[in-house]
XYZ file of C-alpha atoms in Angstrom:
474
model
C 18.464 -50.365 -11.537
C 14.842 -50.040 -9.752
C 16.828 -48.805 -6.650
C 18.689 -45.978 -8.557
C 15.587 -44.880 -10.292
C 13.901 -44.427 -6.631
C 16.852 -42.878 -5.409
C 16.514 -40.255 -8.295
C 12.995 -40.145 -7.647
C 13.152 -38.944 -4.494
C 15.870 -36.558 -5.284
C 13.458 -34.892 -7.585
C 10.466 -34.898 -5.431
C 12.955 -33.464 -2.655
C 14.049 -30.679 -5.452
C 10.217 -29.980 -6.436
C 9.233 -29.569 -2.691
C 12.117 -26.981 -2.265
C 10.816 -25.218 -5.540
C 7.239 -24.942 -4.295
C 6.147 -27.347 -7.247
C 2.970 -29.094 -6.809
C 1.505 -31.940 -8.823
C -2.118 -32.787 -9.734
C -3.118 -35.991 -8.903
C -0.181 -36.973 -6.531
C 3.591 -37.429 -7.102
C 2.899 -39.266 -10.748
C 0.313 -36.395 -11.967
C 1.102 -33.361 -13.994
C 2.876 -30.318 -12.985
C 0.587 -27.572 -11.403
C 1.507 -24.337 -13.191
C 0.001 -22.446 -10.349
C 0.923 -24.070 -7.302
C -1.106 -21.662 -4.731
C -4.371 -22.017 -6.826
C -5.868 -18.994 -8.364
C -4.261 -17.040 -5.523
C -0.939 -17.662 -7.243
C 1.115 -14.430 -7.891
C 2.210 -13.854 -11.884
C 5.602 -14.183 -10.561
C 5.218 -17.477 -9.182
C 3.204 -19.119 -12.329
C 5.829 -21.817 -13.784
C 4.573 -21.756 -17.085
C 2.931 -18.834 -18.869
C 0.794 -19.724 -21.741
C 0.584 -17.074 -24.744
C -2.403 -14.678 -24.008
C -5.821 -15.698 -25.649
C -6.829 -13.688 -28.673
C -9.797 -12.124 -26.757
C -7.027 -10.652 -23.744
C -4.883 -9.497 -26.799
C -7.545 -7.307 -28.075
C -8.313 -5.500 -24.634
C -6.169 -2.866 -25.258
C -5.779 -0.466 -22.445
C -6.525 3.467 -22.622
C -9.933 4.990 -23.922
C -12.322 3.724 -26.231
C -12.257 4.963 -29.787
C -14.226 8.236 -30.334
C -13.886 9.503 -26.842
C -13.174 13.572 -26.649
C -9.550 14.197 -26.923
C -7.473 15.640 -24.299
C -4.703 16.603 -26.232
C -1.443 19.166 -24.931
C -3.116 22.499 -24.266
C -0.976 25.781 -25.301
C 0.082 27.723 -22.145
C -0.027 31.338 -21.995
C 3.548 33.279 -22.102
C 3.270 34.598 -18.995
C 2.301 31.565 -17.326
C 5.318 29.345 -18.526
C 8.518 29.143 -16.510
C 10.740 29.747 -19.880
C 9.819 30.623 -23.238
C 11.817 30.363 -26.408
C 11.559 31.630 -29.670
C 12.375 30.037 -32.931
C 13.231 32.734 -35.472
C 12.031 31.797 -39.192
C 14.863 31.394 -41.671
C 15.129 34.362 -44.023
C 15.580 32.216 -47.230
C 13.720 28.925 -48.167
C 15.925 26.257 -47.633
C 14.757 24.448 -50.915
C 14.774 27.301 -53.405
C 16.484 30.204 -51.694
C 13.227 32.560 -51.759
C 12.624 34.809 -49.795
C 10.288 34.084 -46.657
C 7.030 35.670 -46.228
C 6.046 36.164 -42.590
C 2.798 34.027 -41.737
C 2.667 34.307 -37.916
C 3.709 32.489 -34.783
C 2.512 28.817 -34.075
C 3.035 27.563 -30.335
C 3.215 24.431 -28.511
C 3.964 23.559 -25.084
C 7.144 21.658 -23.954
C 7.623 19.656 -20.454
C 11.174 19.760 -19.246
C 12.841 17.876 -16.041
C 16.018 19.358 -14.274
C 17.731 16.723 -12.765
C 17.629 16.521 -9.123
C 20.761 18.136 -7.436
C 21.717 18.198 -3.666
C 22.982 21.812 -2.531
C 25.957 21.673 -0.093
C 25.482 24.676 2.409
C 28.335 26.227 4.511
C 26.858 27.482 7.607
C 28.891 29.910 9.970
C 27.517 30.494 13.263
C 29.191 33.686 14.939
C 29.834 33.611 18.306
C 30.431 35.782 21.258
C 31.407 35.735 24.897
C 29.172 37.361 27.564
C 31.945 39.072 30.312
C 28.843 39.058 32.837
C 27.659 35.365 32.704
C 31.262 34.531 31.835
C 29.948 31.912 29.008
C 29.824 31.792 25.064
C 26.893 33.114 23.338
C 26.153 31.589 19.753
C 23.315 32.014 17.632
C 20.121 30.070 17.508
C 19.687 27.090 15.536
C 18.191 27.627 11.917
C 14.704 26.619 11.896
C 15.165 24.238 9.106
C 17.805 22.069 10.630
C 17.250 19.493 13.288
C 19.682 19.235 16.384
C 22.957 17.852 15.408
C 21.720 17.370 11.920
C 24.361 17.542 8.695
C 20.850 18.040 6.351
C 18.106 20.173 6.149
C 14.464 19.340 7.098
C 13.617 19.523 3.283
C 16.474 16.985 2.681
C 15.240 14.912 5.408
C 11.733 14.845 3.876
C 12.646 14.071 0.473
C 15.018 11.022 1.693
C 11.876 10.036 3.344
C 9.971 10.265 0.405
C 12.325 8.615 -1.969
C 12.756 5.600 0.392
C 8.969 5.126 1.505
C 6.859 6.484 -1.308
C 8.955 5.945 -4.419
C 10.760 2.906 -3.391
C 14.192 3.598 -3.704
C 16.756 1.539 -2.088
C 19.039 3.234 0.311
C 21.827 2.615 -2.101
C 20.190 4.510 -4.674
C 19.520 7.478 -2.460
C 22.915 7.664 -1.295
C 24.080 7.833 -4.979
C 21.647 10.659 -5.747
C 22.510 12.633 -2.834
C 25.911 12.380 -2.107
C 25.253 11.008 1.646
C 26.996 8.020 3.173
C 24.472 4.983 3.761
C 25.152 4.680 7.643
C 24.157 8.524 7.315
C 20.857 7.950 5.635
C 20.214 5.027 8.195
C 21.180 6.990 11.153
C 18.716 10.059 9.900
C 15.734 7.602 9.609
C 16.284 6.458 12.977
C 16.201 9.734 14.269
C 13.379 11.014 12.537
C 11.352 8.015 13.584
C 12.029 8.883 16.928
C 10.295 12.275 16.498
C 7.634 11.072 14.070
C 6.736 8.208 16.810
C 3.654 10.263 18.342
C 2.405 10.614 14.837
C 1.707 7.203 14.290
C -0.235 6.709 17.439
C -2.512 9.483 16.042
C -2.804 7.409 12.623
C -3.901 4.983 14.803
C -6.617 6.762 16.580
C -8.061 8.068 13.249
C -8.033 4.834 11.623
C -9.827 3.394 14.462
C -12.530 6.042 14.022
C -12.911 5.428 10.618
C -16.400 4.318 9.559
C -14.922 2.178 6.291
C -11.727 0.357 6.673
C -9.666 -2.358 5.550
C -6.584 -4.881 6.271
C -4.352 -7.305 4.888
C -1.078 -8.258 5.312
C 2.096 -10.173 3.499
C 5.599 -11.753 4.185
C 8.516 -9.425 5.386
C 11.765 -10.922 5.952
C 14.150 -9.632 8.867
C 17.829 -10.575 8.409
C 16.796 -13.377 6.225
C 14.365 -14.503 8.746
C 10.756 -14.847 7.665
C 8.160 -12.382 9.226
C 4.903 -10.544 8.146
C 3.785 -7.131 7.726
C 0.042 -6.071 8.344
C -1.366 -3.255 6.434
C -4.589 -1.162 8.161
C -6.172 1.354 5.664
C -8.770 3.813 5.413
C -9.414 6.637 3.028
C -7.067 9.126 4.794
C -4.775 6.418 6.877
C -2.191 3.894 6.264
C -1.031 2.089 9.418
C 1.608 -0.731 9.117
C 2.721 -3.423 11.766
C 5.927 -4.941 11.209
C 6.213 -8.149 13.341
C 8.336 -11.510 13.228
C 4.679 -13.435 13.585
C 1.510 -13.480 11.817
C -0.404 -14.278 15.184
C -3.868 -12.618 15.877
C -2.429 -10.883 18.764
C -1.061 -8.060 16.112
C -4.669 -7.501 14.582
C -5.956 -7.674 18.098
C -3.856 -4.837 19.277
C -4.531 -2.211 16.255
C -8.471 -3.398 16.625
C -8.686 -2.581 20.511
C -11.488 0.138 20.420
C -12.066 0.412 16.956
C -15.419 1.155 15.458
C -17.048 0.957 12.000
C -16.856 -1.720 9.205
C -13.497 -3.591 8.420
C -13.049 -5.394 5.246
C -10.569 -8.559 5.518
C -9.836 -11.545 3.475
C -10.680 -15.114 5.361
C -7.498 -15.342 7.094
C -8.307 -16.626 10.736
C -6.282 -13.921 12.302
C -8.863 -11.584 11.880
C -11.834 -13.652 13.313
C -12.000 -12.923 16.904
C -10.450 -9.470 16.601
C -12.342 -7.152 14.635
C -14.857 -5.354 17.321
C -17.185 -3.832 14.724
C -18.876 -4.935 11.753
C -16.918 -7.432 9.714
C -16.994 -8.038 5.894
C -15.596 -10.664 4.207
C -13.430 -10.430 0.694
C -15.615 -11.832 -2.116
C -12.633 -11.996 -4.666
C -11.142 -14.798 -2.298
C -14.321 -16.519 -2.040
C -14.459 -16.321 -5.971
C -11.030 -17.725 -6.562
C -11.890 -20.517 -3.996
C -14.936 -21.706 -6.643
C -12.742 -21.192 -9.443
C -10.281 -23.676 -7.997
C -12.489 -26.327 -8.068
C -13.854 -25.526 -11.457
C -10.191 -25.528 -12.678
C -9.412 -28.929 -10.686
C -12.105 -30.606 -12.412
C -13.537 -28.836 -15.325
C -15.964 -31.850 -16.146
C -17.679 -31.983 -13.043
C -21.367 -31.815 -13.741
C -22.352 -29.905 -10.379
C -19.363 -27.376 -11.006
C -20.439 -26.439 -14.339
C -24.009 -26.241 -13.106
C -23.678 -23.955 -10.204
C -20.256 -22.327 -9.918
C -20.446 -20.084 -13.382
C -23.570 -18.621 -12.198
C -22.428 -17.962 -8.728
C -18.870 -16.593 -9.718
C -21.389 -14.055 -12.172
C -23.335 -13.092 -8.725
C -20.149 -12.561 -7.024
C -18.705 -10.383 -9.754
C -22.172 -8.248 -9.764
C -21.807 -7.695 -6.018
C -18.046 -6.434 -6.320
C -19.171 -3.893 -9.185
C -22.273 -2.515 -7.370
C -20.444 0.061 -5.463
C -19.157 1.314 -8.807
C -22.600 1.841 -10.968
C -23.099 5.094 -8.477
C -27.099 3.937 -7.411
C -29.159 5.982 -4.939
C -28.871 4.188 -1.769
C -32.406 2.889 -1.715
C -31.882 1.393 -5.276
C -28.358 0.100 -4.096
C -30.116 -1.608 -1.087
C -32.457 -3.121 -3.417
C -30.213 -4.447 -5.987
C -27.927 -5.913 -2.942
C -30.745 -7.855 -1.567
C -31.770 -9.158 -5.037
C -27.750 -10.464 -5.523
C -27.724 -11.760 -1.725
C -31.047 -13.844 -2.309
C -29.903 -15.205 -5.519
C -26.566 -16.113 -3.807
C -28.313 -17.778 -0.810
C -30.603 -19.533 -3.369
C -27.466 -21.299 -4.986
C -25.999 -22.086 -1.659
C -28.659 -23.752 -0.211
C -28.801 -26.441 -2.897
C -27.561 -29.881 -1.211
C -24.877 -31.210 -3.619
C -22.898 -34.504 -3.655
C -19.456 -33.238 -3.826
C -18.238 -32.468 -0.529
C -15.621 -29.666 -1.419
C -18.458 -27.693 -3.366
C -20.710 -27.917 -0.461
C -18.136 -27.011 1.898
C -17.638 -23.621 -0.253
C -21.375 -23.341 -0.058
C -21.588 -23.814 3.737
C -19.535 -20.500 3.684
C -22.605 -18.189 2.743
C -24.737 -20.465 5.435
C -22.591 -20.351 8.314
C -21.153 -16.876 8.393
C -24.250 -14.525 7.471
C -22.434 -11.394 9.994
C -19.684 -11.672 7.778
C -20.649 -11.633 4.110
C -23.686 -9.010 3.515
C -22.939 -5.484 5.027
C -22.006 -4.064 1.804
C -26.038 -4.564 0.939
C -26.621 -2.098 3.470
C -24.127 0.804 2.825
C -23.156 1.843 -0.413
C -19.659 2.987 1.168
C -18.684 -0.739 2.172
C -17.219 -2.685 -0.366
C -17.758 -6.553 -1.061
C -14.218 -6.886 -1.603
C -10.531 -5.968 -0.050
C -8.940 -4.522 -3.150
C -8.251 -1.302 -1.671
C -5.949 -2.698 0.885
C -4.719 -5.193 -1.602
C -3.635 -2.312 -3.770
C -2.021 -0.253 -0.401
C 0.114 -3.338 0.354
C 1.259 -3.876 -3.163
C 3.884 -1.370 -3.094
C 5.432 -3.010 0.089
C 5.172 -6.151 -1.890
C 7.284 -4.537 -4.809
C 9.732 -2.726 -2.387
C 10.456 -6.244 -0.757
C 11.662 -7.729 -3.939
C 14.235 -4.918 -4.333
C 14.831 -4.062 -0.805
C 15.180 -7.570 0.397
C 13.520 -6.867 4.043
C 15.153 -5.415 6.845
C 18.132 -5.818 8.541
C 17.257 -5.894 12.204
C 14.384 -5.576 14.610
C 15.221 -1.693 14.991
C 14.922 -1.169 11.520
C 11.924 -2.700 11.393
C 10.429 -0.831 13.920
C 11.920 2.561 11.890
C 9.979 1.191 8.968
C 6.870 0.918 10.800
C 6.615 4.514 11.879
C 7.950 6.157 9.048
C 5.908 4.272 6.402
C 2.775 4.794 7.933
C 3.427 8.413 8.321
C 4.605 9.149 4.703
C 1.799 6.873 3.040
C -0.883 8.594 5.336
C 0.799 12.303 4.227
C 0.366 11.287 0.649
C -3.486 10.203 1.106
C -3.996 13.775 3.073
C -1.971 16.197 0.963
C -0.565 17.032 -2.693
C 2.828 17.706 -1.424
C 3.815 15.346 1.226
C 7.311 16.404 1.320
C 6.761 20.227 1.801
C 4.211 19.406 4.533
C 6.764 17.313 6.491
C 9.477 19.651 6.104
C 7.170 22.449 7.574
C 6.086 20.349 10.472
C 9.829 19.315 11.050
C 10.733 22.982 12.028
C 8.327 22.633 15.148
C 10.857 20.205 16.621
C 12.598 22.226 19.145
C 13.511 20.471 22.303
C 14.246 22.460 25.110
C 17.851 21.394 26.450
C 19.654 23.111 29.105
C 22.934 22.416 30.636
C 22.989 19.906 33.355
C 19.993 17.558 32.186
C 19.732 14.062 33.271
C 18.965 11.455 30.500
C 15.490 11.255 31.512
C 15.005 15.029 31.425
C 16.495 15.042 28.075
C 14.087 12.218 27.048
C 11.393 14.108 28.208
C 12.233 17.192 26.036
C 12.666 15.533 23.076
C 9.212 13.567 23.616
C 7.494 16.825 24.301
C 8.949 18.407 21.126
C 8.123 15.514 18.948
C 4.230 16.025 20.064
C 4.264 19.743 18.743
C 5.314 17.926 15.226
C 2.390 15.640 15.679
C 0.322 18.409 16.432
C 1.279 20.081 13.188
C 0.959 17.139 11.018
C -2.011 15.182 12.659
C -3.916 17.504 14.840
C -6.781 15.719 16.843
C -10.240 15.942 15.206
C -13.742 14.266 15.232
C -14.009 11.815 12.858
C -17.009 12.110 10.296
C -18.334 9.637 7.950
C -17.115 10.691 4.080
C -19.439 11.659 1.833
C -20.439 9.657 -1.111
C -19.698 11.163 -4.383
């Protein structure tokens, strides 16, 4: 009997390991609902308790009594359509005659279903008797070489895939294009837009304040990673099969300014400028200790006030204080945090967390010097969240080439969204500049050079080289 129970326990332990289940206090302890601690995403929480009454009362939206922002009536000439609803001649209740009172107007919104138009293109050709060759009309500006779609359709496809996170299957059903056509078109566009990714990298390196984060991304079922590098007007991605620091080192080469990251070791020796660690991750580390031992006296004495100071540090930028007052308030919070961290405690885990503030002063206090530098990495977390969501519906990439194409196209589309209100229209207009100069008898190398020169013209339209200036704080 004991042998059978031991076999069952071993099998249960194996299944729990496969499911990522962690037990508190060893194999005989209770199952930890948050196997990754305070960093556990909501989808990985095993048991979700009912929200507290306090959280249920915290509803979204503006506070009661705020100025209203109701629907505004538009002028008749400004509306796309105008409908008149005539008043009935007789009362529907008594049948009496109706007297006119005037007109009351309201504004409605309607959405036309997306519709792809099929175009028949008839090219009238001729024959030159002097050159003894066939003469064809020039290619339309809104069609790429050998393309079955217009540049507007190409730009909309990229926006649906990389900005609205539609799968290729969904885009195929909406547009009527075959999946293979969409994949092939994205591969061609990635080749055309490759120089744009280099321009984005240059702009990101010159940004005064930037952030970086990383998450997993599978390729053909094999776990890989995606790095995201963000600034006020740049979004740069690197899809790789490794989480090695060499990926970050490649991007950070020649970088200036201040970079905010989490405490991932891959950034430690790669950031050439100022390096700011995220206080939100540090706060989670302290809360994990308190949740693990809620009765520990040292935890109860030091962790709550320290967590409150970390929250104050992260909210300081949102107060909109003048630079001088921001620096004074930042120094006050810094002094209070260091006062708690300098305390010698008996608990080894708590002392190790305190040592973070004492051993890494060059990675913790840049936010006190400049209101534009955040004390958290929320910007990068929010930017890369869309990739995390698409990973759940798109299931990653299906090859190294597809991953390389996504790296270019996602960087270009998200950067255009940060810089323009209509990224689809801007990209469609820029693609019209792609006109490689082919001629008969060209070698493959000459054709490749012609394509590269034409692609640079597209990059000049989308991302002209400019001198970077520090963004003004509103």
